[in-house]
Amino acid sequence: MIEFRGVYKKYGNGTEALRDVNIHIDDGEFVFIVGESGAGKSTFLKLIMHEETATAGEVIVNNFRFSKLKRRDIPYLRRTMGIVFQDFRLINTMTVYENVAFAMRVTGATRREIRRRVPYILQLVGLQNHARHYPPELSGGEQQRVGLARALVNNPALIIADEPTGNVDPERARDIVELLTEINRRGATVLMVTHEHSLVRQFSQRTITIKDGTVVSDTQNETPPDGMSPLQPAKQPVMLGGDQL
Ligand code: ADP
């Protein structure tokens, strides 16, 4: 769950990157964040990841209330989220398997848990036949699927994807979003920043538009005429078992 209440972010140089942002995203939702370059999308994500802190207002993510967050809580907060980067950020000297296993090892997972989990996740993203390959031997789309596998392996409640299709061929970009949709269907909340309008149109999901630091539209709040129910009712959260993802 993500909640922003009256959130402002002003950087040290005086730039007001976010102004009075009020957003509620339930567990189990899939949300696109769109907006022009400089609109404030990265700042929005950085506040959620606690890489930056709000100048005013309250941010609550996965039951962590940031105004009350202690330094020692931050690793626990971060474990509730998996991050997918535009530039993949894989370790090129490690195989696909090792890249994903490494993300588990740093959280203290046992060798047995790693041996059980990594092949399962590689299969989920369709990379079971590439486990022994190194990232430079893979296409952009395949590398991003390694990035997705790494984000998923610790079964986080929330997946944050910052322009995940930015370095992927257009025809493979769709595969990435389809995978994110599948991950969402299995219970994870997915937040994806993109400027690719064609993707947003193809996958009709809740879309929040940020412009000049404020939320200018949120498709969840659009009520169709004649008082009919909203186009996209909030989804019921899907409870996940230990390793369904
Ligand atoms: P987007 O991700 O939509 O391109 P950003 O959140 O990166 O937008 O930027 C929003 C505004 O904040 C821009 O005017 C940008 O120049 C400014 N900004 C972003 N990061 C910093 C920073 N670390 N210090 C100062 N200004 C920043």
GROMACS .gro file of N, CA, C and O and ligand atoms in nm, residues 11 13 15 17 36-43 52, ligand 1:
model
   79
   11TYR      N    1   1.405   2.039  -0.355
   11TYR     CA    2   1.547   2.003  -0.350
   11TYR      C    3   1.629   2.120  -0.295
   11TYR      O    4   1.583   2.235  -0.292
   13ASN      N    5   1.850   2.297  -0.413
   13ASN     CA    6   1.873   2.412  -0.501
   13ASN      C    7   1.746   2.495  -0.520
   13ASN      O    8   1.740   2.586  -0.603
   15THR      N    9   1.447   2.377  -0.629
   15THR     CA   10   1.349   2.321  -0.723
   15THR      C   11   1.237   2.251  -0.647
   15THR      O   12   1.263   2.163  -0.565
   17ALA      N   13   1.001   1.988  -0.677
   17ALA     CA   14   0.978   1.876  -0.768
   17ALA      C   15   0.840   1.816  -0.752
   17ALA      O   16   0.783   1.764  -0.848
   36GLU      N   17   0.579   1.417  -1.861
   36GLU     CA   18   0.695   1.458  -1.940
   36GLU      C   19   0.822   1.454  -1.855
   36GLU      O   20   0.815   1.450  -1.733
   37SER      N   21   0.934   1.462  -1.925
   37SER     CA   22   1.061   1.468  -1.856
   37SER      C   23   1.064   1.591  -1.764
   37SER      O   24   1.020   1.698  -1.803
   38GLY      N   25   1.108   1.570  -1.641
   38GLY     CA   26   1.114   1.681  -1.545
   38GLY      C   27   0.986   1.701  -1.467
   38GLY      O   28   0.977   1.790  -1.383
   39ALA      N   29   0.885   1.618  -1.493
   39ALA     CA   30   0.754   1.635  -1.428
   39ALA      C   31   0.758   1.602  -1.278
   39ALA      O   32   0.679   1.656  -1.200
   40GLY      N   33   0.848   1.511  -1.241
   40GLY     CA   34   0.855   1.472  -1.099
   40GLY      C   35   0.837   1.322  -1.076
   40GLY      O   36   0.828   1.278  -0.962
   41LYS      N   37   0.838   1.242  -1.183
   41LYS     CA   38   0.813   1.098  -1.170
   41LYS      C   39   0.923   1.029  -1.088
   41LYS      O   40   0.895   0.950  -0.998
   42SER      N   41   1.049   1.059  -1.121
   42SER     CA   42   1.159   0.994  -1.047
   42SER      C   43   1.157   1.037  -0.901
   42SER      O   44   1.186   0.955  -0.813
   43THR      N   45   1.126   1.162  -0.878
   43THR     CA   46   1.119   1.209  -0.739
   43THR      C   47   1.011   1.132  -0.665
   43THR      O   48   1.032   1.088  -0.550
   52GLU      N   49   1.497   0.966  -0.117
   52GLU     CA   50   1.483   1.108  -0.084
   52GLU      C   51   1.372   1.117   0.020
   52GLU      O   52   1.287   1.027   0.028
  246ADP     P1   53   1.106   1.309  -1.412
  246ADP     O1   54   1.145   1.180  -1.349
  246ADP     O2   55   0.959   1.319  -1.437
  246ADP     O3   56   1.186   1.341  -1.536
  246ADP     P2   57   1.236   1.432  -1.181
  246ADP     O4   58   1.163   1.386  -1.060
  246ADP     O5   59   1.365   1.370  -1.215
  246ADP     O6   60   1.136   1.427  -1.307
  246ADP     O7   61   1.261   1.589  -1.169
  246ADP     C1   62   1.163   1.683  -1.125
  246ADP     C2   63   1.229   1.819  -1.109
  246ADP     O8   64   1.321   1.814  -1.001
  246ADP     C3   65   1.310   1.863  -1.231
  246ADP     O9   66   1.297   2.003  -1.242
  246ADP     C4   67   1.452   1.825  -1.195
  246ADP    O10   68   1.545   1.909  -1.259
  246ADP     C5   69   1.452   1.846  -1.045
  246ADP     N1   70   1.547   1.756  -0.975
  246ADP     C6   71   1.547   1.620  -0.980
  246ADP     N2   72   1.644   1.572  -0.900
  246ADP     C7   73   1.705   1.678  -0.843
  246ADP     C8   74   1.812   1.693  -0.750
  246ADP     N3   75   1.876   1.588  -0.697
  246ADP     N4   76   1.848   1.819  -0.714
  246ADP     C9   77   1.784   1.926  -0.766
  246ADP     N5   78   1.681   1.919  -0.853
  246ADP    C10   79   1.642   1.797  -0.892
   0.00000   0.00000   0.00000
